[in-house]
Amino acid sequence: MRAPLAVSVAMFASILLAAPIPPPGPTSSPIGPRPHQAEARVFALALLRATDQISAYYVRPVSREELLETALTRLYEAARLPVPRSLGAEIRESTAGKARTASAETISLEGNQADASEADRAVLDLIQHIHEHIGDAASLRDRSPLLICCQSVAHSLDPYSGVVTGKEMRRNLAVEENAESYGLELSDNAGFGPAAVTMVKPGGPAQQAGVRPGDEIMQLDDKPVKELGRSELLQRLLQPADLPDPHNDLPPPPPPPPGGTLAPAPTKPPALPLKMTFRRPGAKATTATIDAQRFRPEAIAGLSRQDDNSWTYWMDSRSRLAHVRLAALNKGSAGELRQVIAALYADGLRGLVLDMRWCPGGFLDEAVDAARVFLSEGAIATVHARGKEDMEYRSDGQNAFTDFPIIVLVNGETSGGAELIAAALQDRGRAVVAGQRTLGKGSVQTQFALGVPGAALKLTNGVFLRPSGKGIQRKPGAGAGDDWGVQPESDLECRLSPDLARTLKSEWQQQTLRPGASMERLPLDDPDADPQRQAAAEALRDRVQSKTR
């Protein structure tokens, strides 16, 4: 890379404040080492493609000129440079009066002169020139300019659009099913500072060993973590589910000699048991040996674990009343829910509390399939997307469990797909709703590929309506008297103070992560510790008794 020119950044900044974007040419020097022209062209193509996708598919109309100005403004700010006053005008001028013929899907990322229509050439040249002009500024080192731009654009749209990282995508798709894993995540500074655990995946090896979020890993195989570099730490703790498989890059084996047999392809050695010493704040260090496993992080939970780490769902075994918690709507969650309900039904289930408090939602198809577990033939939801016909989702009633009472338990952190389930069961008369009003997120997001490995653009491109035709989405400025979210029945509303709600959320997490063989007593082992659960249980008993009279 070229060395930076000896130019005063302060002087250059003052010129930019008063002048338009410098035109391309030999006198236009970048603030940092100049990127290759091809690299800058690829950036321009990728950014234009992303803004075209947003302009075409976002739930409300938004111009790509507005999106480009937002993106490039943020790029200047990230480079710690003043934003040229002429930026917006030059973007509008580069697109004015030219009918577009290239779509978001047809723009190529190859970076050649045939990369877009003539209508796009001027704006591509402008974006490319800005990228070349900013150069590889020190504040942009080890950062993707495209990610910076896309994150700023998504942030300007709504709270639910954004850039999704590889970690979140792997979490949603439950990659542990396809590779061995210890089932935990670490803080971003692990290896540079303390190796703090940020997430423990229910049902995984770390959870069964008693690891919890907030624990600090002290030793691995009797070697202090502070003596391990970040690379070795991540390799030993996250391999193989969350790191690339080095065997993927091995060449194919040579063909066998005449009359010989083909040598077996190299196989990845199984992950060895890991001896881990970890410490919880205010407690003594604990040492456990953990075996990596293939597993799906649990989306369905019950009241307490049995010795084999499976769940007990019966809150009243004599009356056959069950409490099932739906924690997330990741891939496979609806199938997991159906299996649990089928097993309970075969064991005499007579009533159910379906607890979706703190459920953040997830995939639309999983929410619809979860609702189908309980609904006879009829409507579930309708998705309204800009520029498309409404999509109605229905249940055919096949293999549905429809003959026992259900209390759906929700609160202010019940969101998205979980709200869809609650609304469908409420509107169809299949369940009554208890607890507190839900969040009011009735929007639908779709992921689009970005030109950055391990990242995608999550874009709000529709809203869903409940079977009654009413919306779920809470609009800006909407108050308590407006129609949004899912409200509990008036006689089943059970409000909690914010402090108690936070305490219960933390205590349910402890209940979920406590190993089955643990003798530790937790607050929620006492049913009275959760007043919402108790209110739902009492309402369920009343309905079961009414049904049997």
XYZ file of C-alpha atoms in Angstrom, residues 55-519:
465
model
C -35.898 0.960 -2.461
C -37.693 -1.884 -4.239
C -38.707 -4.051 -1.294
C -38.907 -1.924 1.853
C -42.366 -1.791 3.383
C -42.787 1.887 2.496
C -41.428 3.855 -0.467
C -37.957 5.317 0.031
C -35.762 6.730 -2.719
C -32.316 5.349 -3.423
C -30.999 8.943 -3.516
C -32.030 9.353 0.118
C -30.502 5.977 0.993
C -27.232 6.753 -0.780
C -26.916 10.096 0.973
C -27.433 8.406 4.338
C -24.884 5.696 3.524
C -22.144 7.963 2.166
C -22.646 10.518 4.926
C -21.923 7.797 7.448
C -18.862 6.672 5.482
C -17.387 10.174 5.674
C -18.152 10.290 9.403
C -16.557 6.874 9.972
C -13.458 8.139 8.167
C -13.529 11.157 10.512
C -13.911 13.558 7.621
C -16.396 16.407 7.248
C -19.327 15.630 4.966
C -19.241 17.761 1.785
C -22.152 20.151 1.647
C -22.707 19.226 -1.980
C -23.076 15.467 -1.340
C -26.862 15.290 -1.590
C -26.995 17.588 -4.611
C -24.342 15.605 -6.469
C -26.165 12.315 -5.798
C -29.421 13.770 -7.122
C -27.662 15.241 -10.139
C -26.052 11.896 -10.983
C -29.474 10.222 -11.152
C -31.660 13.082 -12.422
C -33.636 12.652 -15.620
C -32.378 9.160 -16.407
C -34.763 6.258 -16.676
C -33.310 3.174 -15.051
C -33.160 -0.144 -16.842
C -31.124 -2.197 -14.339
C -32.855 -3.809 -11.360
C -31.489 -4.724 -7.972
C -31.163 -8.311 -9.158
C -29.376 -7.626 -12.442
C -26.575 -5.303 -11.326
C -23.340 -7.285 -11.578
C -20.605 -7.135 -8.967
C -17.807 -7.954 -11.417
C -16.558 -4.404 -11.587
C -16.148 -4.020 -15.358
C -17.418 -1.320 -17.671
C -20.484 -3.358 -18.593
C -21.506 -3.577 -14.974
C -24.701 -1.525 -15.161
C -26.970 0.391 -17.492
C -26.057 3.801 -18.834
C -28.577 5.248 -16.388
C -26.492 3.983 -13.485
C -23.071 4.909 -14.835
C -22.952 8.432 -13.403
C -23.994 7.479 -9.881
C -21.612 4.503 -9.887
C -18.781 6.775 -10.954
C -19.654 9.167 -8.132
C -19.727 6.427 -5.467
C -16.497 4.953 -6.781
C -14.799 8.339 -6.742
C -15.923 9.002 -3.154
C -14.505 5.668 -2.048
C -11.214 6.358 -3.829
C -11.100 9.885 -2.435
C -11.647 8.778 1.171
C -9.091 6.036 0.699
C -8.005 3.678 3.424
C -8.349 6.138 6.285
C -6.875 4.981 9.586
C -10.303 4.865 11.266
C -11.538 2.481 8.536
C -8.755 -0.080 8.930
C -10.117 -3.599 9.517
C -13.663 -2.351 8.855
C -15.817 -2.968 5.820
C -16.965 0.301 4.178
C -19.966 -1.555 2.747
C -21.034 -2.802 6.179
C -20.651 0.706 7.606
C -22.910 2.103 4.881
C -25.536 -0.639 5.096
C -25.717 -0.495 8.878
C -26.380 3.240 8.781
C -29.073 2.869 6.119
C -30.824 0.051 7.970
C -30.686 2.014 11.230
C -32.429 4.925 9.522
C -35.393 2.783 8.416
C -36.884 1.123 11.500
C -35.745 -0.709 14.656
C -36.080 -4.153 13.063
C -34.117 -3.692 9.854
C -30.392 -4.196 10.180
C -27.243 -6.035 9.189
C -27.238 -9.622 10.451
C -23.880 -11.120 11.388
C -22.753 -14.666 10.817
C -23.136 -15.376 14.545
C -26.819 -14.422 14.504
C -27.459 -16.345 11.284
C -25.834 -19.467 12.740
C -27.857 -19.068 15.923
C -31.151 -18.800 14.026
C -30.367 -21.793 11.830
C -29.198 -23.928 14.772
C -25.918 -24.946 13.114
C -24.996 -27.146 16.091
C -27.182 -29.823 14.477
C -24.731 -30.054 11.610
C -21.462 -29.928 13.546
C -20.173 -30.609 17.008
C -20.221 -27.730 19.469
C -19.732 -26.978 23.146
C -22.790 -24.709 23.029
C -21.535 -21.346 24.258
C -20.536 -17.926 22.980
C -17.803 -15.607 24.241
C -17.423 -11.865 24.586
C -15.874 -10.072 21.625
C -12.748 -9.226 23.634
C -12.121 -12.830 24.700
C -8.416 -13.511 24.229
C -7.557 -9.851 24.708
C -9.234 -9.608 28.098
C -11.204 -11.988 30.332
C -12.871 -14.902 28.516
C -16.420 -14.050 29.588
C -19.332 -16.252 28.551
C -22.104 -14.232 26.897
C -24.480 -17.037 25.907
C -25.095 -20.638 26.910
C -27.317 -22.622 24.545
C -29.997 -24.668 26.321
C -29.607 -28.389 25.875
C -25.927 -28.136 24.926
C -22.798 -29.468 26.643
C -21.940 -26.190 28.397
C -25.456 -25.919 29.851
C -25.317 -29.507 31.098
C -21.945 -28.748 32.727
C -23.437 -25.815 34.651
C -21.910 -22.902 32.699
C -23.948 -19.687 32.715
C -23.722 -16.262 31.060
C -21.390 -14.038 33.029
C -19.050 -16.862 34.016
C -15.358 -16.298 33.334
C -13.366 -19.165 31.862
C -10.128 -19.450 33.807
C -8.405 -22.561 32.387
C -8.678 -24.965 29.477
C -7.068 -28.368 30.013
C -5.240 -26.945 33.057
C -3.692 -24.151 30.969
C -4.557 -20.596 32.109
C -6.621 -18.756 29.532
C -4.383 -15.678 29.874
C -1.537 -17.761 28.399
C -3.610 -18.648 25.332
C -3.775 -16.286 22.387
C -7.167 -15.277 21.040
C -6.802 -17.578 18.039
C -6.063 -20.667 20.157
C -8.801 -19.797 22.641
C -11.468 -19.496 19.967
C -10.177 -22.539 18.123
C -10.450 -24.707 21.228
C -13.769 -23.380 22.526
C -15.715 -22.682 19.353
C -14.340 -25.288 16.971
C -15.890 -26.816 15.023
C -19.409 -25.398 14.784
C -18.540 -21.720 14.652
C -15.206 -21.778 12.810
C -14.315 -22.828 9.232
C -13.439 -26.475 8.744
C -9.836 -26.632 7.493
C -10.598 -29.921 5.710
C -12.910 -28.051 3.353
C -9.822 -26.744 1.585
C -8.105 -30.106 1.110
C -7.661 -31.239 -2.516
C -9.532 -34.360 -3.661
C -7.629 -37.634 -3.328
C -5.735 -38.865 -6.429
C -7.406 -41.544 -8.581
C -6.593 -45.124 -7.549
C -3.938 -47.062 -9.486
C -5.137 -49.763 -11.884
C -6.633 -52.556 -9.840
C -6.365 -50.510 -6.646
C -8.983 -49.023 -4.371
C -9.738 -45.395 -3.730
C -8.170 -44.100 -0.531
C -10.770 -42.731 1.903
C -11.166 -38.971 1.956
C -9.649 -37.251 4.975
C -12.110 -36.907 7.804
C -12.199 -34.320 10.512
C -11.065 -35.751 13.845
C -13.729 -35.655 16.559
C -13.450 -32.838 19.048
C -11.700 -34.026 22.198
C -13.241 -33.688 25.653
C -12.386 -30.300 27.087
C -11.483 -29.766 30.719
C -12.775 -26.307 31.599
C -12.363 -24.319 34.789
C -14.803 -21.414 35.124
C -15.777 -19.031 37.880
C -19.010 -17.218 38.647
C -18.752 -13.764 40.238
C -18.729 -14.175 44.001
C -18.327 -17.959 43.856
C -15.526 -20.510 43.832
C -14.106 -21.842 40.573
C -15.667 -25.006 39.107
C -13.969 -27.568 36.871
C -15.929 -29.743 34.433
C -15.075 -31.974 31.469
C -17.218 -31.123 28.446
C -17.745 -33.238 25.333
C -18.665 -31.470 22.098
C -21.995 -32.639 20.677
C -24.268 -32.209 17.707
C -27.466 -30.720 19.107
C -30.290 -28.296 18.405
C -30.513 -25.536 21.009
C -33.801 -26.006 22.811
C -36.661 -23.754 21.758
C -39.202 -25.525 23.983
C -38.857 -25.705 27.754
C -40.910 -26.824 30.716
C -40.927 -26.177 34.442
C -37.862 -28.089 35.653
C -35.353 -30.589 34.353
C -35.096 -34.270 35.169
C -31.817 -36.021 35.942
C -31.201 -36.745 32.238
C -31.621 -33.009 31.461
C -35.009 -33.530 29.780
C -37.965 -31.395 30.828
C -40.870 -31.930 33.175
C -43.923 -30.112 31.773
C -46.608 -31.140 34.256
C -47.579 -28.372 36.650
C -50.423 -30.532 37.964
C -49.746 -34.155 37.150
C -52.949 -35.413 38.771
C -55.157 -33.100 36.689
C -52.863 -33.502 33.631
C -52.242 -29.785 33.245
C -49.010 -28.790 31.515
C -46.877 -25.670 31.237
C -44.891 -25.374 27.974
C -42.564 -22.450 27.302
C -41.859 -21.348 23.729
C -38.522 -19.536 23.908
C -37.809 -18.816 20.213
C -39.026 -19.461 16.685
C -35.827 -20.652 15.051
C -35.657 -23.299 12.346
C -37.228 -26.474 13.695
C -39.007 -24.850 16.656
C -42.519 -25.672 15.402
C -41.599 -29.318 14.894
C -40.139 -29.457 18.387
C -43.349 -27.950 19.792
C -45.486 -30.508 17.945
C -43.414 -33.385 19.331
C -43.770 -32.113 22.902
C -47.541 -31.572 22.605
C -48.015 -34.976 20.967
C -46.148 -36.692 23.820
C -48.165 -34.826 26.451
C -51.426 -35.568 24.641
C -50.592 -39.263 24.502
C -50.001 -39.066 28.265
C -53.462 -37.626 28.959
C -53.074 -33.857 28.522
C -56.256 -32.031 29.590
C -55.136 -28.395 29.682
C -52.149 -26.269 28.614
C -50.467 -23.022 29.578
C -48.526 -21.948 26.479
C -45.982 -19.480 27.867
C -44.526 -17.079 25.295
C -43.287 -14.390 27.649
C -39.913 -13.049 26.505
C -40.202 -14.919 23.185
C -38.545 -12.630 20.590
C -40.232 -14.286 17.616
C -38.223 -15.551 14.685
C -39.074 -17.114 11.348
C -42.548 -16.466 9.916
C -43.023 -20.018 8.643
C -42.144 -21.411 12.086
C -44.747 -19.156 13.727
C -47.409 -20.248 11.248
C -46.539 -23.931 11.723
C -46.605 -23.516 15.508
C -50.129 -22.057 15.288
C -51.166 -25.008 13.096
C -50.353 -27.359 15.976
C -53.506 -26.104 17.759
C -55.864 -24.792 15.059
C -58.617 -26.439 13.046
C -59.138 -25.441 9.423
C -59.156 -21.673 8.920
C -57.140 -18.464 8.823
C -53.938 -17.867 10.772
C -52.565 -14.574 9.410
C -52.294 -12.429 6.293
C -49.025 -10.810 5.223
C -49.270 -7.511 3.381
C -46.131 -6.565 1.460
C -45.587 -3.484 -0.663
C -46.240 -4.061 -4.347
C -47.436 -7.648 -3.874
C -50.727 -9.431 -3.434
C -51.620 -10.259 0.139
C -50.445 -13.699 1.247
C -52.917 -15.562 3.443
C -51.651 -18.297 5.762
C -54.162 -20.953 6.807
C -54.403 -24.165 8.774
C -55.874 -27.288 7.205
C -56.635 -28.752 10.617
C -54.729 -31.964 9.901
C -53.102 -33.506 12.973
C -54.084 -30.466 15.072
C -54.688 -30.724 18.820
C -58.014 -28.979 19.323
C -59.841 -30.564 22.253
C -58.242 -29.169 25.404
C -58.292 -25.623 26.878
C -55.283 -23.349 26.358
C -54.161 -20.269 28.266
C -51.611 -18.252 26.263
C -49.321 -16.323 28.606
C -47.672 -13.188 27.164
C -45.969 -9.981 28.290
C -44.389 -6.817 26.919
C -41.445 -8.772 25.493
C -43.592 -11.201 23.502
C -42.746 -10.151 19.968
C -43.241 -10.834 16.263
C -44.035 -14.452 15.460
C -45.049 -15.141 19.061
C -47.628 -12.342 18.747
C -48.864 -13.930 15.526
C -49.480 -17.231 17.362
C -51.214 -15.532 20.295
C -53.429 -13.432 17.990
C -54.401 -16.408 15.835
C -55.369 -18.569 18.821
C -57.250 -15.661 20.409
C -59.168 -14.602 17.289
C -60.092 -18.170 16.425
C -61.403 -18.798 19.947
C -58.896 -21.584 20.490
C -57.271 -19.965 23.533
C -57.649 -17.104 25.958
C -54.743 -14.737 26.580
C -53.357 -13.859 30.011
C -50.541 -11.666 31.309
C -49.706 -8.282 29.819
C -50.031 -6.588 26.445
C -47.426 -7.694 23.902
C -44.726 -5.579 22.251
C -46.581 -4.696 19.053
C -44.122 -5.901 16.397
C -46.241 -6.941 13.458
C -43.589 -6.456 10.788
C -41.960 -9.125 8.623
C -38.275 -9.103 7.719
C -36.463 -10.781 4.819
C -32.721 -11.313 4.490
C -30.818 -10.201 1.391
C -27.245 -11.102 0.549
C -24.554 -8.444 0.863
C -21.184 -8.378 -0.832
C -19.548 -9.090 2.533
C -18.845 -12.623 3.797
C -20.743 -13.605 6.913
C -23.300 -10.796 6.773
C -26.743 -10.163 5.322
C -29.190 -7.277 5.139
C -32.363 -7.850 7.175
C -35.081 -5.658 5.680
C -38.651 -4.989 6.802
C -40.720 -5.750 3.716
C -44.204 -6.377 5.075
C -46.628 -6.494 7.997
C -48.918 -9.278 9.135
C -52.572 -9.019 10.067
C -54.386 -11.268 12.517
C -57.389 -13.392 11.400
C -59.777 -10.588 12.388
C -58.014 -8.328 9.876
C -56.565 -6.057 12.559
C -52.894 -5.202 12.689
C -50.345 -5.971 15.386
C -47.773 -3.274 14.598
C -47.447 -0.418 17.051
C -47.061 2.720 14.972
C -44.903 5.649 16.104
C -46.813 7.770 18.587
C -49.404 5.077 19.349
C -50.628 5.154 22.924
C -52.275 2.766 25.363
C -55.712 3.482 23.920
C -54.749 2.589 20.344
C -55.161 -0.809 18.718
C -51.822 -2.669 18.574
C -50.235 -5.801 19.950
C -52.166 -8.630 21.590
C -54.088 -7.745 24.726
C -55.014 -10.235 27.452
C -58.637 -10.815 28.356
C -59.760 -8.152 30.809
C -60.193 -10.677 33.636
C -56.795 -12.286 32.962
C -54.617 -9.193 32.833
C -51.799 -9.469 35.367
C -49.448 -6.490 35.353
C -46.009 -6.606 36.916
C -43.691 -3.814 37.971
C -40.624 -3.399 35.730
C -38.376 -4.594 38.561
C -40.354 -7.794 39.112
C -40.525 -8.421 35.351
C -36.724 -8.191 35.091
C -36.309 -10.460 38.094
C -38.633 -13.096 36.646
C -36.850 -13.010 33.285
C -33.517 -13.638 34.998
C -34.969 -16.379 37.200
C -36.519 -18.203 34.249
C -33.142 -18.103 32.508
C -31.608 -19.698 35.604
C -34.358 -22.323 35.549
C -33.617 -23.081 31.896
C -29.855 -23.377 32.326
C -29.745 -25.346 35.582
C -28.403 -28.840 34.752
C -30.825 -31.705 35.296
C -28.620 -33.413 37.881
C -28.066 -30.211 39.874
C -29.305 -30.061 43.470
